Amino acid sequence: MYSVIHGIVLAVACLVVIVPLGYLIINSIKLPREFLTIPPTILPTEVTFEHYQDLIDDKKTVRYFQNSLTVSVWTTGVTILTGTLAAYGLARMRLSAKILALVTFIFLFIRFYPRVTTVIPFFLVMRQLDLLDTVWAIIIGQLGITIPFVTWLMLVVFQDLPSEIEEAAIVDGASVWQRFSRVVLPIVMPSVSAAAILTAFLSWNEFLIASSVARRKASVLSIAVASFVSDKGIQWGPMAAMSVVMIVPMIVFALFAQKYLIRGITFGAVKG
Amino acid sequence: MKKVMLFLFIIALLPLGSALAQDMPHAGAEIVATYMQSGTYDVGAENIEAAFEEATGIELELVASPWAVLNQNHITDLTTGTGEFDVMSGEFWIASVYDKMLPLDAFVERDSFGGDYIPTIWQPGPSGYFDGKRIGIPYSADAYGIVYRTDIFEEAGLSADWETWDDYIATLDQLAMHLEGSDIAPSVFSWGASEQTPSIFLGMYDGYLVDADGNYAVDEESAIAALEKMASLLAYNPEGAAGLSIDESNSVFLTGNAATMICWVSFMRASAQDPDSSLVVDNWAVAPFPGPGFPFLSAWNLFISEYSENPEAAWEWVKYYINPEQSTQRFVELGVGSPYLSTYEDPELMAAYSHDFPGMVHNLSRAQSVPWVFEAFEIFFRNTSELVIGSISAEEALANTLAGWSEVTVPPALVQSAAAQGQQQDM
Amino acid sequence: MLRKPATWHRRHDVPWLIAFVLPAFFIVVAVQFYPLAYSAALAVQEWSLTKSQEPEGFVGLENFVEELGDETFRRSVRNSVLITGGAVILEMILGVCLAYLTMGSSWRMRAVRTTLILPMVIAPVAAGTLWRILLNYRAGLVNHLLSLIGIQGPEWLASPDWAIISVILLDTWQWTPFVLLVAGAAIASIPGDLLEVAAIDGASRWKTFLYIELPLLTPLLLLTLVFRMLESLLSLDSIYSLTFGGPGYSTYTMTFYIYTQGLRNFNFGAAAASSWIFMAFASVSIALVFWFQRKDW
């Protein structure tokens, strides 16, 4: 009985996710005249791949794709590396609670300050560093958001870790780096995977920073998606096609990271 | 046949030859020009980019951005003095940085630029002006209009020659009787795109938009009457019209479910004549936009930044992009409304657009731009939208608007624009 | 093997640990410091681009007083509280429940989990546009499906109340996966033997959850809660494309207000001041979480 309800609940949840996404895919292969029909067109009378063809034919799409990929890979890589290390450092430094709270607080303050009001000064900083219209400007801007998040997330995880786990390694004379990489990291791998997934998603879709410091060579996919909304209406078909194109790499990444998430869980279970 | 081919070959070579013969004074210069990413203005620019580079030797980079990003980038660039863009696309929304634009009078005079612009569009307001000097050259023109179903009107024995909104509403009443029992609504409008509602208000309102002291204001009695009249139009729309976006409203008309539509004509004209997307091909026409107010005008300008290092090369691009031939071509290929009279007087086009041009030219010749900065515009359209959904009364909408406007300063350029278009209260 | 005392190790570790923290600290604080300081300076100055090209001087707290008294600002705060409150409560409950329901490493559970986190992958601006077409009163899929089971769907985006519900639904749809992901990782890290012991002791599933798992999960759940709350308050792209703050001011949120002031109207002073008001609120929320977490240790 329980497993039946369990199954039904999960099926409903999956439907709530899949139906809108399926509709997005259908929209990407619909003819323009079938977008606003009453009732809505669920099965298009004619399937068209023109929206995808247009995207592929446009050289700019390829460049946006490369830029988005560069930004996401760097942002995720640097964030996970520095954020996890920083969290471990903060957790093991035996700082007084007040100082620890203060450092975390500064990080979070920077994380949550409305970016809208720092767009112009950030633009000036990037101009000073001669980084305008480069992917580095976007990456640096995004790191200001992602590193504090990952640091805090991992800080909570490290603090919850029983100290006995490391004691044996300390007694064996392992260095901090060895303790971190060989003992602690495998155990917290599920959380690291989750943080990496979240960071990659955020970076891939981030719009405001990208649009304010990179509008020409370094433009990215999220800006391209927004550009289908103009002052006189929405180009539904191309927008849907672009959204689908944007989703695919992230699904691949999520599957990949999930594998690590699982491995981390099983490893943790063996260890624990 | 051979002769014809040879002739065509020579013709094709002529422009190339003359370009080579000319010395190219700006060869090697690099300029950056911006457009809104819309599949129209930007595509029109991309189409002629290579030809321009070949003809002038100037290296041109085009940057197309979504509307909101475009304005934001311009203002960031100009207030920080970065000078990334030489030629900028904009309208009065960026009037707060008009003082950072290069005066173009000397260029216009030297090259006797201008030609046969629709007179209203060449004037301050639709054309960007600062301190009495021209800074903007308009390259598009679209006016609010009313399109109607010629077949339904004929069947009902009605004509679309209304002069005032009361005439239009009287026609809607007759249509309502005629269409009773059918799925067809007398009228449709994109009420859900709330930034569009001021267009109807401006058509109904007869009065000033800036007071004698240069502040945002309206004649209250006339404004309340116009607001109430505007809201009353909703009753002639199909059910659920309060949420219609521009696309949805167009689709209601194109699928034959409305007898008239208040809209931007340039946004529906191409699809309305395309049998793939329209059920009303050849059964519609543009009617005059009723008074006593004016049709809202959208006219994109090209500006040259005062931080441009190559203003001469930038001006070359302005001239290359904006001229009667290019404007006509953009109209035909991309549906961009032309600011030149010659487009609308072209005999071939006149025949093809006989349902469209007479009404369009009439509306364009009466159309005006508004002196509102975005902030003033937004205060107004959000309050009118609340009125439309029935949350507040016309009096409250106006009171809220005036209270909001009291905090907003009119940029000098827009006071001048209002004065030039007769929108300022008499002293 | 020579064994060094643990305390020696701790002292010896400190330079290493500092080196661990420095890169992150440098990237975050160094690059963001100037923009933040600049914004703080603007908050106490009069500067609106329509009036002047340069800041017009120090005005003290005037910007703050003006913002707090501004009718639109207050309304946007109220909308934000409603939208974020509704969305975050739904997300936390649904996210934790789904995290429990999708535990396990069978391929089926993995597939379900991957499916469920998909909404998060869509660019918010695209998600907003997608839901705008889904929630369309006349031609939308949602009202069509409702009509199939005999329900007349509401005017989702044209009625003030339903517009708020629509925004809540979109936020919940897109971000429940976030809670699912973090809570899932947290649950996975609970040592299995703890639960086994409880099971042997004969504790019911519910009691195990209440007395063993929940206390262990609380720090991370609180963190998730605050993150979702502040993230939701800051969300802009999705509201921009779903309702554009409308109809009227119905879904005009605080972030929409700050965005409009800063990057549309270029009232830099006002935008900076309202950002700092927002941060005062955010700071209190963060501090509350710290306080709760402290109590647990």
mmCIF file of C-alpha atoms in Angstrom, chain B residues 154-380:
data_model
loop_
_atom_site.group_PDB
_atom_site.id
_atom_site.type_symbol
_atom_site.label_atom_id
_atom_site.label_comp_id
_atom_site.label_asym_id
_atom_site.label_seq_id
_atom_site.Cartn_x
_atom_site.Cartn_y
_atom_site.Cartn_z
ATOM 1 C CA GLU B 154 -19.275 45.668 -45.789
ATOM 2 C CA GLU B 155 -21.693 42.991 -44.633
ATOM 3 C CA ALA B 156 -22.924 45.212 -41.809
ATOM 4 C CA GLY B 157 -23.100 48.273 -44.027
ATOM 5 C CA LEU B 158 -20.591 50.159 -41.906
ATOM 6 C CA SER B 159 -17.682 52.354 -42.859
ATOM 7 C CA ALA B 160 -14.467 52.966 -40.959
ATOM 8 C CA ASP B 161 -14.211 56.709 -41.453
ATOM 9 C CA TRP B 162 -14.528 57.699 -37.807
ATOM 10 C CA GLU B 163 -12.963 60.951 -36.677
ATOM 11 C CA THR B 164 -13.423 60.736 -32.940
ATOM 12 C CA TRP B 165 -13.421 57.935 -30.422
ATOM 13 C CA ASP B 166 -17.145 58.500 -29.890
ATOM 14 C CA ASP B 167 -17.659 57.718 -33.579
ATOM 15 C CA TYR B 168 -15.552 54.600 -33.153
ATOM 16 C CA ILE B 169 -17.508 53.502 -30.092
ATOM 17 C CA ALA B 170 -20.785 54.103 -31.941
ATOM 18 C CA THR B 171 -19.464 51.816 -34.694
ATOM 19 C CA LEU B 172 -18.569 49.207 -32.071
ATOM 20 C CA ASP B 173 -22.136 49.323 -30.762
ATOM 21 C CA GLN B 174 -23.448 48.653 -34.256
ATOM 22 C CA LEU B 175 -20.912 45.875 -34.713
ATOM 23 C CA ALA B 176 -21.957 44.343 -31.412
ATOM 24 C CA MET B 177 -25.536 44.143 -32.645
ATOM 25 C CA HIS B 178 -24.503 42.803 -36.006
ATOM 26 C CA LEU B 179 -22.192 40.181 -34.507
ATOM 27 C CA GLU B 180 -24.506 39.048 -31.748
ATOM 28 C CA GLY B 181 -24.456 35.291 -31.380
ATOM 29 C CA SER B 182 -21.136 34.887 -33.185
ATOM 30 C CA ASP B 183 -17.690 34.360 -31.666
ATOM 31 C CA ILE B 184 -16.461 37.609 -33.160
ATOM 32 C CA ALA B 185 -15.824 40.507 -30.797
ATOM 33 C CA PRO B 186 -16.292 44.083 -32.023
ATOM 34 C CA SER B 187 -12.815 45.092 -30.865
ATOM 35 C CA VAL B 188 -9.598 43.703 -29.478
ATOM 36 C CA PHE B 189 -6.540 45.285 -27.893
ATOM 37 C CA SER B 190 -3.503 43.992 -25.982
ATOM 38 C CA TRP B 191 -4.769 45.059 -22.552
ATOM 39 C CA GLY B 192 -2.429 42.637 -20.820
ATOM 40 C CA ALA B 193 0.646 44.372 -22.234
ATOM 41 C CA SER B 194 0.061 47.198 -19.814
ATOM 42 C CA GLU B 195 2.715 49.452 -21.338
ATOM 43 C CA GLN B 196 0.446 49.676 -24.397
ATOM 44 C CA THR B 197 -2.621 51.181 -22.683
ATOM 45 C CA PRO B 198 -1.307 54.773 -22.792
ATOM 46 C CA SER B 199 -1.626 54.592 -26.595
ATOM 47 C CA ILE B 200 -5.409 54.588 -26.341
ATOM 48 C CA PHE B 201 -5.392 57.261 -23.670
ATOM 49 C CA LEU B 202 -3.211 59.523 -25.804
ATOM 50 C CA GLY B 203 -5.622 59.115 -28.680
ATOM 51 C CA MET B 204 -8.580 60.142 -26.513
ATOM 52 C CA TYR B 205 -6.959 62.832 -24.428
ATOM 53 C CA ASP B 206 -7.063 66.409 -25.634
ATOM 54 C CA GLY B 207 -4.651 68.494 -23.605
ATOM 55 C CA TYR B 208 -1.118 69.111 -22.438
ATOM 56 C CA LEU B 209 1.410 66.584 -21.132
ATOM 57 C CA VAL B 210 3.877 69.065 -19.648
ATOM 58 C CA ASP B 211 2.744 72.145 -17.764
ATOM 59 C CA ALA B 212 3.908 75.725 -18.277
ATOM 60 C CA ASP B 213 6.634 75.251 -15.638
ATOM 61 C CA GLY B 214 8.042 72.213 -17.409
ATOM 62 C CA ASN B 215 6.693 69.533 -15.069
ATOM 63 C CA TYR B 216 4.735 66.399 -15.934
ATOM 64 C CA ALA B 217 1.039 67.200 -15.707
ATOM 65 C CA VAL B 218 -2.258 66.717 -17.508
ATOM 66 C CA ASP B 219 -5.526 68.573 -17.729
ATOM 67 C CA GLU B 220 -7.336 66.641 -15.014
ATOM 68 C CA GLU B 221 -10.905 66.848 -16.242
ATOM 69 C CA SER B 222 -10.015 65.855 -19.770
ATOM 70 C CA ALA B 223 -7.680 63.113 -18.510
ATOM 71 C CA ILE B 224 -10.323 61.508 -16.290
ATOM 72 C CA ALA B 225 -12.817 61.544 -19.135
ATOM 73 C CA ALA B 226 -10.232 59.896 -21.414
ATOM 74 C CA LEU B 227 -9.314 57.283 -18.794
ATOM 75 C CA GLU B 228 -12.939 56.340 -18.279
ATOM 76 C CA LYS B 229 -13.565 56.125 -21.975
ATOM 77 C CA MET B 230 -10.479 53.989 -22.378
ATOM 78 C CA ALA B 231 -11.604 51.546 -19.701
ATOM 79 C CA SER B 232 -15.066 51.351 -21.237
ATOM 80 C CA LEU B 233 -13.583 49.876 -24.429
ATOM 81 C CA LEU B 234 -12.777 46.638 -22.606
ATOM 82 C CA ALA B 235 -16.471 45.677 -22.750
ATOM 83 C CA TYR B 236 -16.241 45.333 -26.555
ATOM 84 C CA ASN B 237 -13.356 42.853 -26.301
ATOM 85 C CA PRO B 238 -13.536 39.063 -26.133
ATOM 86 C CA GLU B 239 -13.750 37.379 -22.742
ATOM 87 C CA GLY B 240 -10.460 37.383 -20.844
ATOM 88 C CA ALA B 241 -9.084 40.273 -22.896
ATOM 89 C CA ALA B 242 -7.627 42.004 -19.839
ATOM 90 C CA GLY B 243 -4.704 39.567 -20.006
ATOM 91 C CA LEU B 244 -3.971 39.676 -23.745
ATOM 92 C CA SER B 245 -0.390 40.270 -24.794
ATOM 93 C CA ILE B 246 0.456 41.865 -28.134
ATOM 94 C CA ASP B 247 0.921 38.477 -29.823
ATOM 95 C CA GLU B 248 -2.338 37.169 -28.413
ATOM 96 C CA SER B 249 -4.304 40.212 -29.432
ATOM 97 C CA ASN B 250 -2.883 39.970 -32.955
ATOM 98 C CA SER B 251 -3.763 36.309 -33.042
ATOM 99 C CA VAL B 252 -7.375 37.056 -32.048
ATOM 100 C CA PHE B 253 -7.666 39.376 -35.041
ATOM 101 C CA LEU B 254 -5.771 37.127 -37.440
ATOM 102 C CA THR B 255 -7.904 34.118 -36.587
ATOM 103 C CA GLY B 256 -10.961 36.166 -37.452
ATOM 104 C CA ASN B 257 -12.279 36.622 -33.934
ATOM 105 C CA ALA B 258 -12.420 40.403 -33.845
ATOM 106 C CA ALA B 259 -13.860 42.980 -36.227
ATOM 107 C CA THR B 260 -11.407 45.737 -35.285
ATOM 108 C CA MET B 261 -8.074 45.868 -33.498
ATOM 109 C CA ILE B 262 -6.178 48.769 -31.964
ATOM 110 C CA CYS B 263 -2.495 47.981 -32.568
ATOM 111 C CA TRP B 264 0.949 48.677 -33.964
ATOM 112 C CA VAL B 265 0.310 48.011 -37.636
ATOM 113 C CA SER B 266 3.915 47.138 -38.441
ATOM 114 C CA PHE B 267 3.708 44.216 -36.070
ATOM 115 C CA MET B 268 0.763 42.507 -37.730
ATOM 116 C CA ARG B 269 0.982 43.574 -41.358
ATOM 117 C CA ALA B 270 3.260 40.800 -42.629
ATOM 118 C CA SER B 271 1.549 37.930 -40.820
ATOM 119 C CA ALA B 272 -1.930 39.260 -41.695
ATOM 120 C CA GLN B 273 -1.188 38.769 -45.401
ATOM 121 C CA ASP B 274 0.449 35.376 -44.892
ATOM 122 C CA PRO B 275 -2.064 32.538 -45.460
ATOM 123 C CA ASP B 276 0.038 30.342 -43.160
ATOM 124 C CA SER B 277 -0.732 32.490 -40.145
ATOM 125 C CA SER B 278 -3.828 34.443 -41.051
ATOM 126 C CA LEU B 279 -7.462 33.765 -41.879
ATOM 127 C CA VAL B 280 -8.116 37.375 -42.863
ATOM 128 C CA VAL B 281 -5.829 37.752 -45.893
ATOM 129 C CA ASP B 282 -7.062 40.609 -48.104
ATOM 130 C CA ASN B 283 -9.989 41.194 -45.752
ATOM 131 C CA TRP B 284 -8.540 43.922 -43.605
ATOM 132 C CA ALA B 285 -7.461 47.551 -43.875
ATOM 133 C CA VAL B 286 -5.956 50.323 -41.775
ATOM 134 C CA ALA B 287 -8.480 52.883 -40.555
ATOM 135 C CA PRO B 288 -7.713 56.407 -39.370
ATOM 136 C CA PHE B 289 -6.778 56.600 -35.699
ATOM 137 C CA PRO B 290 -9.527 58.635 -34.013
ATOM 138 C CA GLY B 291 -8.984 61.972 -32.287
ATOM 139 C CA PRO B 292 -8.969 64.381 -30.600
ATOM 140 C CA GLY B 293 -5.626 63.050 -29.367
ATOM 141 C CA PHE B 294 -2.779 61.729 -31.494
ATOM 142 C CA PRO B 295 -1.514 58.295 -32.537
ATOM 143 C CA PHE B 296 1.483 57.231 -30.450
ATOM 144 C CA LEU B 297 4.635 57.242 -32.561
ATOM 145 C CA SER B 298 7.584 54.896 -32.386
ATOM 146 C CA ALA B 299 10.571 56.270 -34.296
ATOM 147 C CA TRP B 300 14.011 54.754 -33.722
ATOM 148 C CA ASN B 301 16.901 57.181 -34.177
ATOM 149 C CA LEU B 302 20.587 56.708 -34.783
ATOM 150 C CA PHE B 303 22.758 58.857 -32.520
ATOM 151 C CA ILE B 304 26.505 59.393 -32.615
ATOM 152 C CA SER B 305 28.270 59.311 -29.259
ATOM 153 C CA GLU B 306 30.342 62.356 -28.341
ATOM 154 C CA TYR B 307 33.015 59.865 -27.222
ATOM 155 C CA SER B 308 33.271 58.413 -30.714
ATOM 156 C CA GLU B 309 36.802 58.583 -32.080
ATOM 157 C CA ASN B 310 35.543 58.351 -35.633
ATOM 158 C CA PRO B 311 32.493 60.589 -35.927
ATOM 159 C CA GLU B 312 33.016 60.986 -39.671
ATOM 160 C CA ALA B 313 33.070 57.236 -40.214
ATOM 161 C CA ALA B 314 30.087 56.908 -37.883
ATOM 162 C CA TRP B 315 28.196 59.436 -39.980
ATOM 163 C CA GLU B 316 29.029 57.408 -43.094
ATOM 164 C CA TRP B 317 27.185 54.489 -41.548
ATOM 165 C CA VAL B 318 24.224 56.672 -40.585
ATOM 166 C CA LYS B 319 23.932 57.845 -44.184
ATOM 167 C CA TYR B 320 24.360 54.343 -45.547
ATOM 168 C CA TYR B 321 21.712 52.841 -43.271
ATOM 169 C CA ILE B 322 19.184 55.672 -43.422
ATOM 170 C CA ASN B 323 17.989 56.746 -46.828
ATOM 171 C CA PRO B 324 14.796 56.313 -48.824
ATOM 172 C CA GLU B 325 16.022 53.250 -50.764
ATOM 173 C CA GLN B 326 17.172 51.381 -47.661
ATOM 174 C CA SER B 327 14.037 52.320 -45.745
ATOM 175 C CA THR B 328 11.801 51.086 -48.534
ATOM 176 C CA GLN B 329 13.785 47.885 -48.765
ATOM 177 C CA ARG B 330 13.526 47.319 -44.995
ATOM 178 C CA PHE B 331 9.800 47.933 -45.244
ATOM 179 C CA VAL B 332 9.366 45.364 -48.004
ATOM 180 C CA GLU B 333 11.705 42.724 -46.627
ATOM 181 C CA LEU B 334 11.308 43.107 -42.883
ATOM 182 C CA GLY B 335 8.116 45.092 -42.361
ATOM 183 C CA VAL B 336 9.912 48.027 -40.703
ATOM 184 C CA GLY B 337 7.794 51.183 -41.070
ATOM 185 C CA SER B 338 9.596 53.741 -43.226
ATOM 186 C CA PRO B 339 9.977 57.389 -42.144
ATOM 187 C CA TYR B 340 10.138 58.492 -45.790
ATOM 188 C CA LEU B 341 7.134 59.600 -47.815
ATOM 189 C CA SER B 342 8.583 58.098 -50.986
ATOM 190 C CA THR B 343 8.032 54.584 -49.630
ATOM 191 C CA TYR B 344 4.330 55.253 -49.382
ATOM 192 C CA GLU B 345 4.214 56.943 -52.811
ATOM 193 C CA ASP B 346 5.936 54.135 -54.681
ATOM 194 C CA PRO B 347 3.328 53.123 -57.302
ATOM 195 C CA GLU B 348 4.091 49.429 -57.077
ATOM 196 C CA LEU B 349 3.929 49.373 -53.294
ATOM 197 C CA MET B 350 0.820 51.538 -53.314
ATOM 198 C CA ALA B 351 -0.937 48.920 -55.380
ATOM 199 C CA ALA B 352 0.249 46.069 -53.177
ATOM 200 C CA TYR B 353 -0.608 47.907 -49.938
ATOM 201 C CA SER B 354 -3.784 49.701 -51.004
ATOM 202 C CA HIS B 355 -5.487 48.408 -47.835
ATOM 203 C CA ASP B 356 -2.663 49.656 -45.682
ATOM 204 C CA PHE B 357 -0.971 52.826 -46.946
ATOM 205 C CA PRO B 358 -3.709 55.458 -47.014
ATOM 206 C CA GLY B 359 -4.601 54.861 -43.358
ATOM 207 C CA MET B 360 -0.974 54.463 -42.344
ATOM 208 C CA VAL B 361 0.169 57.719 -43.948
ATOM 209 C CA HIS B 362 -2.776 59.517 -42.424
ATOM 210 C CA ASN B 363 -1.859 58.195 -38.966
ATOM 211 C CA LEU B 364 1.872 58.831 -39.360
ATOM 212 C CA SER B 365 1.248 62.416 -40.389
ATOM 213 C CA ARG B 366 -0.688 63.005 -37.154
ATOM 214 C CA ALA B 367 1.512 60.894 -34.903
ATOM 215 C CA GLN B 368 3.577 62.315 -32.035
ATOM 216 C CA SER B 369 6.116 61.023 -29.612
ATOM 217 C CA VAL B 370 5.563 61.553 -25.900
ATOM 218 C CA PRO B 371 7.772 63.590 -23.577
ATOM 219 C CA TRP B 372 7.782 60.867 -20.917
ATOM 220 C CA VAL B 373 10.966 59.399 -19.509
ATOM 221 C CA PHE B 374 10.503 55.728 -18.716
ATOM 222 C CA GLU B 375 9.806 56.463 -15.062
ATOM 223 C CA ALA B 376 6.927 58.824 -15.887
ATOM 224 C CA PHE B 377 5.645 56.410 -18.507
ATOM 225 C CA GLU B 378 5.716 53.496 -16.084
ATOM 226 C CA ILE B 379 3.894 55.367 -13.323
ATOM 227 C CA PHE B 380 1.179 56.151 -15.815
#
